[in-house]
PDB file of C-alpha atoms in Angstrom:
ATOM      1  CA  UNK A   1      77.591  89.739  98.817  1.00  0.00           C
ATOM      2  CA  UNK A   2      80.862  88.128  99.444  1.00  0.00           C
ATOM      3  CA  UNK A   3      82.646  86.816  96.986  1.00  0.00           C
ATOM      4  CA  UNK A   4      83.286  83.226  96.854  1.00  0.00           C
ATOM      5  CA  UNK A   5      87.131  81.510  96.547  1.00  0.00           C
ATOM      6  CA  UNK A   6      86.213  80.746  92.797  1.00  0.00           C
ATOM      7  CA  UNK A   7      85.332  84.196  92.021  1.00  0.00           C
ATOM      8  CA  UNK A   8      88.820  85.385  93.687  1.00  0.00           C
ATOM      9  CA  UNK A   9      90.738  82.639  91.540  1.00  0.00           C
ATOM     10  CA  UNK A  10      88.674  83.801  88.382  1.00  0.00           C
ATOM     11  CA  UNK A  11      89.555  87.679  89.027  1.00  0.00           C
ATOM     12  CA  UNK A  12      93.243  86.940  89.095  1.00  0.00           C
ATOM     13  CA  UNK A  13      93.372  84.474  86.580  1.00  0.00           C
ATOM     14  CA  UNK A  14      91.423  87.259  84.296  1.00  0.00           C
ATOM     15  CA  UNK A  15      94.327  89.710  85.168  1.00  0.00           C
ATOM     16  CA  UNK A  16      97.665  88.089  85.460  1.00  0.00           C
ATOM     17  CA  UNK A  17      98.770  84.701  83.314  1.00  0.00           C
ATOM     18  CA  UNK A  18      98.872  82.059  86.006  1.00  0.00           C
ATOM     19  CA  UNK A  19      99.931  78.353  85.405  1.00  0.00           C
ATOM     20  CA  UNK A  20      98.252  77.634  88.912  1.00  0.00           C
ATOM     21  CA  UNK A  21      95.739  79.207  91.252  1.00  0.00           C
ATOM     22  CA  UNK A  22      94.552  77.823  94.316  1.00  0.00           C
ATOM     23  CA  UNK A  23      92.182  79.901  96.562  1.00  0.00           C
ATOM     24  CA  UNK A  24      90.271  78.991  99.866  1.00  0.00           C
ATOM     25  CA  UNK A  25      88.366  81.266 101.989  1.00  0.00           C
ATOM     26  CA  UNK A  26      85.308  82.420 103.743  1.00  0.00           C
ATOM     27  CA  UNK A  27      84.205  85.203 101.851  1.00  0.00           C
ATOM     28  CA  UNK A  28      85.882  87.748 103.665  1.00  0.00           C
ATOM     29  CA  UNK A  29      89.592  86.397 104.010  1.00  0.00           C
ATOM     30  CA  UNK A  30      91.374  84.072 101.471  1.00  0.00           C
ATOM     31  CA  UNK A  31      94.663  82.171 101.131  1.00  0.00           C
ATOM     32  CA  UNK A  32      95.829  81.747  97.346  1.00  0.00           C
ATOM     33  CA  UNK A  33      98.693  79.939  95.923  1.00  0.00           C
ATOM     34  CA  UNK A  34      99.410  81.593  92.718  1.00  0.00           C
ATOM     35  CA  UNK A  35     101.937  80.275  90.235  1.00  0.00           C
ATOM     36  CA  UNK A  36     102.926  82.599  87.503  1.00  0.00           C
ATOM     37  CA  UNK A  37     105.627  83.591  85.047  1.00  0.00           C
ATOM     38  CA  UNK A  38     105.093  87.219  85.942  1.00  0.00           C
ATOM     39  CA  UNK A  39     106.883  86.480  88.825  1.00  0.00           C
ATOM     40  CA  UNK A  40     110.166  85.491  87.366  1.00  0.00           C
ATOM     41  CA  UNK A  41     112.872  87.937  88.419  1.00  0.00           C
ATOM     42  CA  UNK A  42     110.456  89.828  90.847  1.00  0.00           C
ATOM     43  CA  UNK A  43     110.639  90.405  94.867  1.00  0.00           C
ATOM     44  CA  UNK A  44     108.228  88.733  97.058  1.00  0.00           C
ATOM     45  CA  UNK A  45     106.790  92.456  97.341  1.00  0.00           C
ATOM     46  CA  UNK A  46     106.471  93.340  93.706  1.00  0.00           C
ATOM     47  CA  UNK A  47     104.749  89.769  93.260  1.00  0.00           C
ATOM     48  CA  UNK A  48     102.205  90.901  95.808  1.00  0.00           C
ATOM     49  CA  UNK A  49     101.854  93.912  93.957  1.00  0.00           C
ATOM     50  CA  UNK A  50     101.009  92.135  90.854  1.00  0.00           C
ATOM     51  CA  UNK A  51      98.276  90.177  92.235  1.00  0.00           C
ATOM     52  CA  UNK A  52      97.124  93.226  94.234  1.00  0.00           C
ATOM     53  CA  UNK A  53      96.746  95.010  90.960  1.00  0.00           C
ATOM     54  CA  UNK A  54      94.862  91.836  89.158  1.00  0.00           C
ATOM     55  CA  UNK A  55      92.395  92.375  91.825  1.00  0.00           C
ATOM     56  CA  UNK A  56      92.152  95.938  91.295  1.00  0.00           C
ATOM     57  CA  UNK A  57      89.341  97.796  93.493  1.00  0.00           C
ATOM     58  CA  UNK A  58      88.302  94.687  94.758  1.00  0.00           C
ATOM     59  CA  UNK A  59      90.835  94.707  97.540  1.00  0.00           C
ATOM     60  CA  UNK A  60      91.088  98.639  97.559  1.00  0.00           C
ATOM     61  CA  UNK A  61      89.651 100.975 100.055  1.00  0.00           C
ATOM     62  CA  UNK A  62      86.743 100.741 102.632  1.00  0.00           C
ATOM     63  CA  UNK A  63      84.518  99.227 100.170  1.00  0.00           C
ATOM     64  CA  UNK A  64      86.613  96.519  99.092  1.00  0.00           C
ATOM     65  CA  UNK A  65      85.036  93.127  98.733  1.00  0.00           C
ATOM     66  CA  UNK A  66      88.112  91.153  99.496  1.00  0.00           C
ATOM     67  CA  UNK A  67      89.278  92.085 102.926  1.00  0.00           C
ATOM     68  CA  UNK A  68      92.328  89.632 103.752  1.00  0.00           C
ATOM     69  CA  UNK A  69      94.290  87.620 101.193  1.00  0.00           C
ATOM     70  CA  UNK A  70      97.054  85.798 102.314  1.00  0.00           C
ATOM     71  CA  UNK A  71      99.289  84.385  99.327  1.00  0.00           C
ATOM     72  CA  UNK A  72     102.194  82.308  98.169  1.00  0.00           C
ATOM     73  CA  UNK A  73     103.404  83.415  94.723  1.00  0.00           C
ATOM     74  CA  UNK A  74     105.578  81.222  92.736  1.00  0.00           C
ATOM     75  CA  UNK A  75     107.088  80.881  89.508  1.00  0.00           C
ATOM     76  CA  UNK A  76     106.504  77.785  87.760  1.00  0.00           C
ATOM     77  CA  UNK A  77     110.041  76.464  88.723  1.00  0.00           C
ATOM     78  CA  UNK A  78     109.832  77.425  92.163  1.00  0.00           C
ATOM     79  CA  UNK A  79     106.283  75.652  92.387  1.00  0.00           C
ATOM     80  CA  UNK A  80     107.564  72.519  90.626  1.00  0.00           C
ATOM     81  CA  UNK A  81     110.694  72.487  93.021  1.00  0.00           C
ATOM     82  CA  UNK A  82     108.378  72.347  95.958  1.00  0.00           C
ATOM     83  CA  UNK A  83     106.679  69.450  94.411  1.00  0.00           C
ATOM     84  CA  UNK A  84     103.955  71.073  92.601  1.00  0.00           C
ATOM     85  CA  UNK A  85     102.556  70.364  89.338  1.00  0.00           C
ATOM     86  CA  UNK A  86     101.790  73.458  87.690  1.00  0.00           C
ATOM     87  CA  UNK A  87      98.970  73.223  85.184  1.00  0.00           C
ATOM     88  CA  UNK A  88      99.129  75.049  81.747  1.00  0.00           C
ATOM     89  CA  UNK A  89      98.044  78.606  81.762  1.00  0.00           C
ATOM     90  CA  UNK A  90      94.733  77.485  79.779  1.00  0.00           C
ATOM     91  CA  UNK A  91      93.991  75.004  82.437  1.00  0.00           C
ATOM     92  CA  UNK A  92      94.510  77.741  85.172  1.00  0.00           C
ATOM     93  CA  UNK A  93      92.125  79.946  83.464  1.00  0.00           C
ATOM     94  CA  UNK A  94      89.353  77.804  83.689  1.00  0.00           C
TER      95      UNK A  94
END
């Protein structure tokens, strides 16, 4: 069974401290906006690696549940500067 966007959001929230996560998708291909203090001082590639690490085996190898994930990863300050209103970490983990 393919994961839902809500499941992907929860997988990320369970393993990466986020203040905001929005995931859309069709079960195989997903699009995410992720806001985390863990991204501070990190390059774009390092940010992606943090998300991939949070998803673990769900994105790794030929048996991966998630086949494609396009993401926009921001720090809380970057997200706020773009007009976003990051939620608290507790709200993002719900």
